[in-house]
């Protein structure tokens, strides 16, 4: 298994291009199942999760082409995918594929809406919590689906099609909102989604579905209205920039010091994380090309954060911010409210010398003067990158094992950091 070795202490200076968002690309790719025509997605990141979803879609019978790199495009220019679900040969999504990535469960919505049936393996547990799918299934039931669980598979049927209805989510759910929008787009009649998730990735999916002929209004607010249509068409859509990758590199600069422009980044998509970074002592400026982040010598101030649905502080940036706070000049309190077990990075950060105490959903981080490099183990995607951030500021060498987690969500991580002066190397084995 590959490892990443970081020699800490070098500041970051230069430009980091921000890739297309993984968490937008995955539902957009899934939406290709809603039409027999070609959906062309531009700026899709080259990530293990994208390749896995391509395998799942291929298994259903979706044809795909990856358009070759054009002159002037670099390795970091996202790829263009053409997906065509003209003939679906199988409406089953099998366990061995779905169990590796929870978002693949979402194929249930377009398959059910377009073909009247879907058989999708339950996604199973996950390193960051139990992550049930009850709210997704309730939404599909409200739209008229019959749902049974058979031998670990969810079997959903709606032979006469789905019917528009009112879906009121008892808690904000990104997956639930994606699934409800995709299913309702092809339902008979109108659907109202109350307490919808407002994440930028929801807006991106709604924009793409509307280009495909859907009638969706209100995405980005807590109330989304959808007038069902009888069919959807081909379209071309560019994936929005990754706000979690943006926040991650912004925190890396705040940690290591330096001056970096995050090209293509959109500050509006991560306002609360940027506010926290500014309180911590980083300078953040929106520019024409993206976002400039600087920290030159100033101490890192302790800042308390609580994760929350958008526009709150993103749970997907909690581990990275905790890494930064390990070097703060005082005590910070980080509360995780979205997932019940998203503190797996704490014990690994402790191996580098961090002082963190856990009390239920609260992490109390006592900043230390120095971290020291050590071998550590990645446990999930965002936890892994928090170890990279810590390693950038640790004395000596940090070796991160189980790097495949990073490859699921960070495109060209070593190249992007190395070009800004970091000493990061991948050892392949
Ligand atoms: C998405 O997961 C993201 N994944 C996650 O990013 C992100 O952490 C999360 O949203 C929150 O922002 C993708 O977009 C692919 P939810 P999702 O449904 O949609 C509970 C990463 O690192 N819930 O908003 O699965 C759930 O357990 C990943 O890129 C139910 O109880 O998250 C959680 O506590 C990790 N029942 C809360 O709701 C359900 O049926 C929010 O989950 C569904 C969810």
Coordinates of C-alpha atoms and ligand atoms in Angstrom, one line a residue:
X1 CA 0.0 0.0 0.0
X2 CA 1.3 3.5 -0.9
X3 CA 2.6 5.8 1.8
X4 CA 3.1 9.6 1.9
X5 CA 6.2 11.0 3.6
X6 CA 6.2 14.6 4.6
X7 CA 9.2 16.6 5.9
X8 CA 7.6 19.4 7.9
X9 CA 8.7 23.0 8.2
X10 CA 8.4 24.4 4.7
X11 CA 6.0 27.3 4.1
X12 CA 3.6 27.1 1.1
X13 CA 4.0 29.7 -1.6
X14 CA 2.4 29.7 -5.1
X15 CA -0.7 28.7 -6.9
X16 CA -3.0 25.6 -6.3
X17 CA -5.6 24.9 -8.9
X18 CA -8.9 23.8 -7.2
X19 CA -10.5 20.7 -8.9
X20 CA -14.1 20.0 -9.6
X21 CA -16.0 19.0 -6.5
X22 CA -16.2 15.2 -5.8
X23 CA -19.5 15.6 -3.9
X24 CA -21.0 17.4 -6.8
X25 CA -19.5 15.1 -9.5
X26 CA -20.9 11.9 -7.9
X27 CA -24.6 12.9 -7.9
X28 CA -24.2 14.5 -11.3
X29 CA -22.9 11.3 -12.7
X30 CA -25.8 9.4 -11.1
X31 CA -28.2 11.8 -12.8
X32 CA -27.1 10.4 -16.2
X33 CA -29.4 7.4 -15.4
X34 CA -32.4 9.7 -15.8
X35 CA -32.1 10.0 -19.6
X36 CA -31.2 7.9 -22.6
X37 CA -29.4 10.9 -24.1
X38 CA -25.8 12.0 -23.5
X39 CA -24.9 13.9 -20.3
X40 CA -21.6 15.6 -20.8
X41 CA -19.9 16.6 -17.5
X42 CA -16.9 19.0 -17.6
X43 CA -14.3 19.5 -14.9
X44 CA -14.8 16.0 -13.3
X45 CA -11.9 15.3 -10.8
X46 CA -9.7 12.3 -11.4
X47 CA -10.5 10.4 -8.2
X48 CA -10.9 6.8 -7.1
X49 CA -14.5 7.5 -6.1
X50 CA -15.3 8.8 -9.6
X51 CA -13.7 5.7 -11.2
X52 CA -15.7 3.4 -8.8
X53 CA -19.0 5.2 -9.7
X54 CA -18.1 4.8 -13.4
X55 CA -17.8 1.0 -12.8
X56 CA -21.2 1.0 -11.1
X57 CA -22.8 2.9 -13.9
X58 CA -21.2 0.6 -16.5
X59 CA -22.6 -2.3 -14.6
X60 CA -26.1 -0.9 -15.2
X61 CA -25.3 -0.5 -18.9
X62 CA -24.3 3.1 -19.1
X63 CA -21.8 3.9 -21.9
X64 CA -19.1 6.3 -21.0
X65 CA -16.3 8.2 -22.8
X66 CA -13.6 10.1 -21.2
X67 CA -12.7 12.9 -23.6
X68 CA -8.9 13.2 -24.2
X69 CA -6.9 16.1 -22.9
X70 CA -7.0 19.2 -25.1
X71 CA -4.0 21.4 -26.0
X72 CA -3.3 23.7 -23.1
X73 CA -4.9 21.5 -20.5
X74 CA -2.8 20.4 -17.6
X75 CA -2.9 17.3 -15.5
X76 CA -5.0 19.2 -13.1
X77 CA -7.6 20.3 -15.6
X78 CA -10.6 18.1 -14.8
X79 CA -11.7 15.5 -17.2
X80 CA -14.8 15.6 -19.4
X81 CA -17.1 12.6 -19.1
X82 CA -19.8 11.7 -21.6
X83 CA -22.3 9.4 -20.1
X84 CA -25.2 7.7 -22.0
X85 CA -27.7 5.5 -20.3
X86 CA -29.5 4.5 -23.6
X87 CA -30.0 0.9 -22.7
X88 CA -30.0 -0.2 -19.1
X89 CA -29.1 -3.9 -18.9
X90 CA -29.4 -4.3 -15.1
X91 CA -31.2 -2.3 -12.4
X92 CA -29.3 -4.1 -9.6
X93 CA -26.4 -2.3 -7.9
X94 CA -24.4 -5.2 -6.2
X95 CA -23.0 -5.3 -2.7
X96 CA -19.3 -5.6 -3.7
X97 CA -19.5 -2.2 -5.5
X98 CA -22.0 -0.3 -3.3
X99 CA -20.3 -1.3 0.0
X100 CA -17.2 0.6 -1.1
X101 CA -18.8 4.0 -1.5
X102 CA -22.0 5.2 0.2
X103 CA -22.9 7.7 -2.5
X104 CA -23.4 4.8 -5.0
X105 CA -26.6 3.9 -3.2
X106 CA -28.1 7.1 -4.7
X107 CA -28.5 5.3 -8.1
X108 CA -31.7 3.9 -6.5
X109 CA -33.6 7.2 -7.3
X110 CA -33.0 7.6 -11.0
X111 CA -33.4 3.9 -11.7
X112 CA -36.7 3.8 -9.9
X113 CA -37.9 7.0 -11.4
X114 CA -37.1 6.0 -15.0
X115 CA -37.5 2.3 -15.0
X116 CA -40.0 1.7 -12.2
X117 CA -37.7 -0.6 -10.3
X118 CA -34.3 -0.8 -8.6
X119 CA -32.4 -3.3 -6.5
X120 CA -29.6 -1.7 -4.6
X121 CA -27.4 -3.2 -1.9
X122 CA -27.6 -1.5 1.5
X123 CA -24.4 0.5 1.8
X124 CA -23.4 -0.8 5.2
X125 CA -21.4 0.8 8.0
X126 CA -18.8 3.5 7.6
X127 CA -15.8 4.7 9.5
X128 CA -17.5 8.0 10.5
X129 CA -20.7 6.6 11.9
X130 CA -23.7 4.4 11.2
X131 CA -25.0 6.5 8.3
X132 CA -28.5 5.0 7.8
X133 CA -30.6 5.4 4.6
X134 CA -34.0 5.6 6.3
X135 CA -34.7 9.2 5.3
X136 CA -33.9 8.4 1.6
X137 CA -36.2 5.4 1.7
X138 CA -39.0 7.4 3.5
X139 CA -38.7 10.1 0.7
X140 CA -39.1 7.4 -2.0
X141 CA -42.0 5.8 -0.2
X142 CA -43.7 9.2 0.1
X143 CA -43.3 9.5 -3.7
X144 CA -45.2 6.2 -4.1
X145 CA -42.5 3.5 -4.1
X146 CA -43.0 0.1 -2.5
X147 CA -39.8 -0.7 -0.6
X148 CA -38.7 -4.1 0.7
X149 CA -35.5 -5.3 2.2
X150 CA -34.5 -8.6 0.7
X151 CA -31.2 -10.3 1.6
X152 CA -29.4 -7.1 2.3
X153 CA -30.8 -5.4 -0.8
X154 CA -33.3 -2.6 -1.0
X155 CA -35.9 -3.5 -3.6
X156 CA -37.9 -0.5 -4.7
X157 CA -40.8 -0.7 -7.1
X158 CA -43.1 1.8 -8.7
X159 CA -44.5 0.1 -11.8
X160 CA -46.9 2.9 -12.6
X161 CA -44.3 5.6 -11.9
X162 CA -43.7 7.9 -8.9
X163 CA -46.2 10.5 -7.8
X164 CA -45.3 14.0 -6.7
X165 CA -45.9 14.6 -3.0
X166 CA -44.8 16.7 0.0
X167 CA -41.5 15.5 1.6
X168 CA -40.7 17.0 4.9
X169 CA -37.3 15.9 6.1
X170 CA -37.1 15.6 9.9
X171 CA -33.4 16.5 9.7
X172 CA -31.3 18.1 7.0
X173 CA -29.8 15.5 4.7
X174 CA -27.7 16.0 1.6
X175 CA -28.2 12.5 0.4
X176 CA -31.9 12.6 1.1
X177 CA -32.3 15.9 -0.9
X178 CA -30.3 14.6 -3.8
X179 CA -32.4 11.4 -4.0
X180 CA -35.7 13.2 -3.6
X181 CA -34.8 15.7 -6.4
X182 CA -33.7 13.1 -8.8
X183 CA -36.8 10.9 -8.1
X184 CA -39.3 13.8 -8.2
X185 CA -37.9 15.2 -11.5
X186 CA -39.6 12.3 -13.3
X187 CA -42.6 11.9 -11.0
X188 CA -46.2 12.6 -12.1
X189 CA -47.2 15.9 -10.6
X190 CA -45.6 18.3 -8.2
X191 CA -43.3 17.7 -5.2
X192 CA -42.4 20.0 -2.4
X193 CA -39.2 19.2 -0.4
X194 CA -39.3 20.9 3.0
X195 CA -36.2 21.3 5.2
X196 CA -34.0 20.5 2.2
X197 CA -30.2 20.7 2.3
X198 CA -28.8 24.0 0.9
X199 CA -25.3 22.8 0.1
X200 CA -23.8 24.2 -3.2
X201 CA -23.7 20.6 -4.5
X202 CA -27.5 20.5 -4.3
X203 CA -27.7 23.7 -6.3
X204 CA -25.3 22.2 -8.8
X205 CA -27.4 19.1 -9.3
X206 CA -30.6 21.1 -9.6
X207 CA -28.9 23.3 -12.3
X208 CA -27.8 20.3 -14.2
X209 CA -31.3 18.6 -13.9
X210 CA -32.9 21.8 -15.2
X211 CA -30.5 21.9 -18.2
X212 CA -31.8 18.3 -18.8
X213 CA -35.4 19.6 -18.9
X214 CA -36.4 19.2 -15.2
X215 CA -38.5 21.9 -13.5
X216 CA -36.9 22.6 -10.2
X217 CA -37.0 25.9 -8.2
X218 CA -35.7 26.9 -4.8
X219 CA -32.5 24.8 -4.7
X220 CA -30.2 26.4 -2.2
X221 CA -33.1 27.2 0.1
X222 CA -34.8 25.0 2.6
X223 CA -37.8 24.6 0.3
X224 CA -37.5 23.1 -3.1
X225 CA -40.4 22.7 -5.6
X226 CA -40.3 20.3 -8.5
X227 CA -42.8 19.9 -11.3
X228 CA -42.4 16.4 -12.6
X229 CA -41.8 16.0 -16.4
X230 CA -42.3 12.9 -18.5
X231 CA -38.7 12.7 -19.8
X232 CA -35.3 14.3 -19.5
X233 CA -32.8 15.0 -22.2
X234 CA -29.0 15.3 -22.8
X235 CA -27.1 18.3 -21.5
X236 CA -23.6 19.7 -20.8
X237 CA -22.7 20.8 -17.3
X238 CA -19.5 22.0 -15.6
X239 CA -18.9 20.7 -12.1
X240 CA -18.5 23.4 -9.5
X241 CA -15.1 23.9 -7.7
X242 CA -14.5 21.8 -4.7
X243 CA -15.2 23.8 -1.5
X244 CA -13.8 21.1 0.8
X245 CA -10.5 20.9 -1.2
X246 CA -10.4 24.8 -1.1
X247 CA -10.9 24.9 2.7
X248 CA -8.3 22.1 3.1
X249 CA -5.5 23.9 1.3
X250 CA -6.5 27.2 3.0
X251 CA -6.0 25.5 6.3
X252 CA -2.7 24.0 5.1
X253 CA -1.5 27.5 4.4
X254 CA -2.7 28.8 7.7
X255 CA -0.8 25.9 9.4
X256 CA 2.5 25.9 7.4
X257 CA 2.6 29.7 6.8
X258 CA 3.1 31.3 3.3
X259 CA 1.1 32.9 0.6
X260 CA -1.0 30.8 -1.8
X261 CA -3.7 31.5 -4.4
X262 CA -6.3 28.9 -4.7
X263 CA -7.3 29.2 -8.3
X264 CA -11.0 28.8 -9.3
X265 CA -12.0 28.7 -5.6
X266 CA -15.4 30.3 -4.7
X267 CA -15.3 32.0 -1.3
X268 CA -19.1 32.1 -1.1
X269 CA -19.2 28.3 -0.8
X270 CA -17.2 28.3 2.4
X271 CA -17.8 31.5 4.2
X272 CA -18.0 30.1 7.7
X273 CA -14.8 28.1 7.4
X274 CA -13.0 31.2 6.0
X275 CA -14.4 33.3 8.9
X276 CA -12.9 30.8 11.3
X277 CA -9.6 30.9 9.5
X278 CA -9.5 34.7 9.6
X279 CA -10.2 34.6 13.4
X280 CA -7.3 32.1 13.6
X281 CA -5.0 34.7 12.1
X282 CA -4.9 33.9 8.4
X283 CA -5.5 36.6 5.8
X284 CA -8.1 35.6 3.2
X285 CA -8.8 37.7 0.1
X286 CA -11.2 36.9 -2.8
X287 CA -9.4 37.7 -6.1
X288 CA -10.4 37.6 -9.7
X289 CA -8.9 34.1 -10.1
X290 CA -10.0 32.6 -6.8
X291 CA -8.9 33.1 -3.2
X292 CA -5.6 34.2 -1.7
X293 CA -4.6 32.9 1.7
X294 CA -1.7 34.1 3.7
X295 CA -0.2 33.7 7.1
X296 CA 3.2 35.2 7.7
X297 CA 4.6 34.6 11.2
X298 CA 1.5 35.6 13.1
X299 CA 0.5 33.2 15.9
X300 CA -2.5 30.9 15.3
X301 CA -5.3 32.0 17.5
X302 CA -7.6 29.4 19.1
X303 CA -11.1 29.4 17.6
X304 CA -14.2 27.4 18.6
X305 CA -16.3 25.9 15.8
X306 CA -19.4 23.7 15.7
X307 CA -20.2 21.8 12.5
X308 CA -23.6 22.3 10.9
X309 CA -25.4 21.9 7.6
X310 CA -24.6 24.6 5.0
X311 CA -24.0 27.5 5.4
X312 CA -22.6 26.4 8.8
X313 CA -19.1 25.1 9.3
X314 CA -18.7 21.9 7.1
X315 CA -18.2 18.6 8.9
X316 CA -15.9 17.7 6.0
X317 CA -13.5 20.4 7.2
X318 CA -13.6 19.6 10.9
X319 CA -10.6 17.3 11.0
X320 CA -8.5 19.8 9.0
X321 CA -9.4 22.6 11.3
X322 CA -8.6 20.5 14.3
X323 CA -5.1 19.9 12.9
X324 CA -4.6 23.6 12.6
X325 CA -5.9 24.2 16.2
X326 CA -3.3 21.7 17.6
X327 CA -0.7 24.5 17.0
X328 CA -2.9 27.4 18.4
X329 CA -1.8 29.6 21.2
X330 CA -4.6 28.4 23.6
X331 CA -7.5 26.1 23.9
X332 CA -10.2 25.6 21.2
X333 CA -13.4 23.6 21.3
X334 CA -14.6 21.8 18.3
X335 CA -18.1 20.3 18.3
X336 CA -19.2 17.7 15.7
X337 CA -22.9 17.6 15.3
X338 CA -23.4 15.8 11.9
X339 CA -21.7 12.4 12.4
X340 CA -21.5 10.6 15.7
X341 CA -18.0 9.1 15.2
X342 CA -16.0 11.6 13.3
X343 CA -13.0 12.0 15.6
X344 CA -10.9 9.1 14.3
X345 CA -8.1 11.5 13.5
X346 CA -7.7 12.5 17.2
X347 CA -5.6 9.5 18.2
X348 CA -3.4 9.9 15.2
X349 CA -2.9 13.6 15.8
X350 CA -1.9 12.7 19.3
X351 CA 0.9 10.5 17.8
X352 CA 2.4 13.8 16.5
X353 CA 2.2 15.4 19.9
X354 CA -1.3 17.0 19.8
X355 CA -3.2 17.4 23.1
X356 CA -6.9 16.7 22.5
X357 CA -9.5 15.5 24.9
X358 CA -12.8 14.1 23.8
X359 CA -16.1 14.6 25.6
X360 CA -18.9 13.1 23.6
X361 CA -19.4 15.3 20.5
X362 CA -16.8 17.8 21.7
X363 CA -13.1 17.9 21.2
X364 CA -11.1 20.1 23.4
X365 CA -7.8 21.0 21.7
X366 CA -5.0 22.5 23.8
X367 CA -2.5 24.1 21.4
X368 CA 1.1 22.9 21.6
X369 CA 4.2 24.7 20.6
X370 CA 5.5 22.0 18.4
X371 CA 4.4 18.8 16.7
X372 CA 6.9 16.0 16.0
X373 CA 6.7 13.7 12.9
X374 CA 5.7 10.1 13.4
X375 CA 4.1 7.2 11.5
X376 CA 0.4 7.7 11.4
X377 CA -2.6 5.9 9.8
X378 CA -5.3 7.4 7.7
X379 CA -8.8 6.3 8.7
X380 CA -11.1 8.2 6.3
X381 CA -10.8 10.7 3.6
X382 CA -10.9 14.0 5.6
X383 CA -9.1 12.5 8.6
X384 CA -6.2 11.5 6.3
X385 CA -5.8 15.0 4.9
X386 CA -5.8 16.4 8.5
X387 CA -2.7 14.3 9.1
X388 CA -1.1 15.8 6.0
X389 CA -1.8 19.3 7.4
X390 CA -0.3 18.4 10.7
X391 CA 2.7 16.8 9.0
X392 CA 3.4 20.1 7.1
X393 CA 4.1 21.8 10.4
X394 CA 5.6 18.9 12.4
X395 CA 9.3 18.7 13.0
X396 CA 11.0 15.9 11.1
X397 CA 9.3 13.2 9.1
X398 CA 5.6 12.1 9.1
X399 CA 4.7 8.9 7.3
X400 CA 1.0 8.5 6.4
X401 CA -0.1 5.0 5.8
X402 CA -3.3 3.8 4.0
X403 CA -3.1 6.6 1.5
X404 CA -5.9 5.1 -0.6
X405 CA -8.3 7.2 1.5
X406 CA -6.7 10.4 0.2
X407 CA -6.9 9.2 -3.4
X408 CA -10.7 8.9 -3.0
X409 CA -11.1 12.7 -2.6
X410 CA -7.9 14.7 -3.3
X411 CA -6.7 15.0 -6.9
X412 CA -3.0 15.3 -7.4
X413 CA -2.4 16.2 -3.7
X414 CA 1.4 15.7 -3.6
X415 CA 1.9 17.6 -6.9
X416 CA -0.2 20.5 -5.7
X417 CA 1.6 20.8 -2.4
X418 CA 5.1 20.1 -3.8
X419 CA 4.8 22.9 -6.3
X420 CA 4.2 25.3 -3.5
X421 CA 7.4 24.2 -1.7
X422 CA 6.1 21.4 0.6
X423 CA 8.4 18.4 1.0
X424 CA 5.8 15.6 0.2
X425 CA 6.7 12.4 -1.4
X426 CA 4.6 9.3 -2.2
X427 CA 6.3 5.9 -1.8
X428 CA 4.6 3.3 -3.9
X429 CA 4.5 -0.3 -2.8
Ligands
LIG1 C1 -22.7 14.0 2.2 O1 -23.0 12.8 2.8 C2 -21.3 14.0 1.8 N1 -21.1 13.0 0.9 C3 -20.4 13.9 3.0 O2 -19.1 14.0 2.6 C4 -20.7 15.0 4.0 O3 -20.0 14.8 5.2 C5 -22.2 15.0 4.4 O4 -23.0 15.1 3.1 C6 -22.6 16.2 5.2 O5 -22.3 17.4 4.6 C7 -21.3 13.1 -0.4 O6 -21.8 14.2 -0.9 C8 -20.9 12.0 -1.4 P1 -26.3 13.5 5.0 P2 -24.5 12.3 3.1 O7 -27.3 12.6 4.3 O8 -25.3 12.9 2.0 C9 -28.0 11.3 8.9 C10 -16.8 13.3 2.4 O9 -15.9 13.2 3.2 N2 -28.9 10.5 8.0 O10 -26.4 15.0 4.9 O11 -24.4 10.9 3.3 C11 -26.6 10.9 8.7 O12 -26.2 9.7 9.4 C12 -18.2 12.8 2.8 O13 -16.7 13.7 1.3 C13 -29.9 9.7 8.5 O14 -30.0 9.6 9.7 O15 -24.8 13.0 4.5 C14 -25.9 12.1 9.2 O16 -25.8 12.1 10.6 C15 -18.3 12.1 4.1 N3 -30.7 9.0 7.7 C16 -26.8 13.3 8.8 O17 -28.1 12.6 8.5 C17 -30.6 9.1 6.3 O18 -31.3 8.4 5.6 C18 -26.4 14.0 7.5 O19 -26.2 13.1 6.5 C19 -29.6 9.9 5.8 C20 -28.8 10.6 6.6

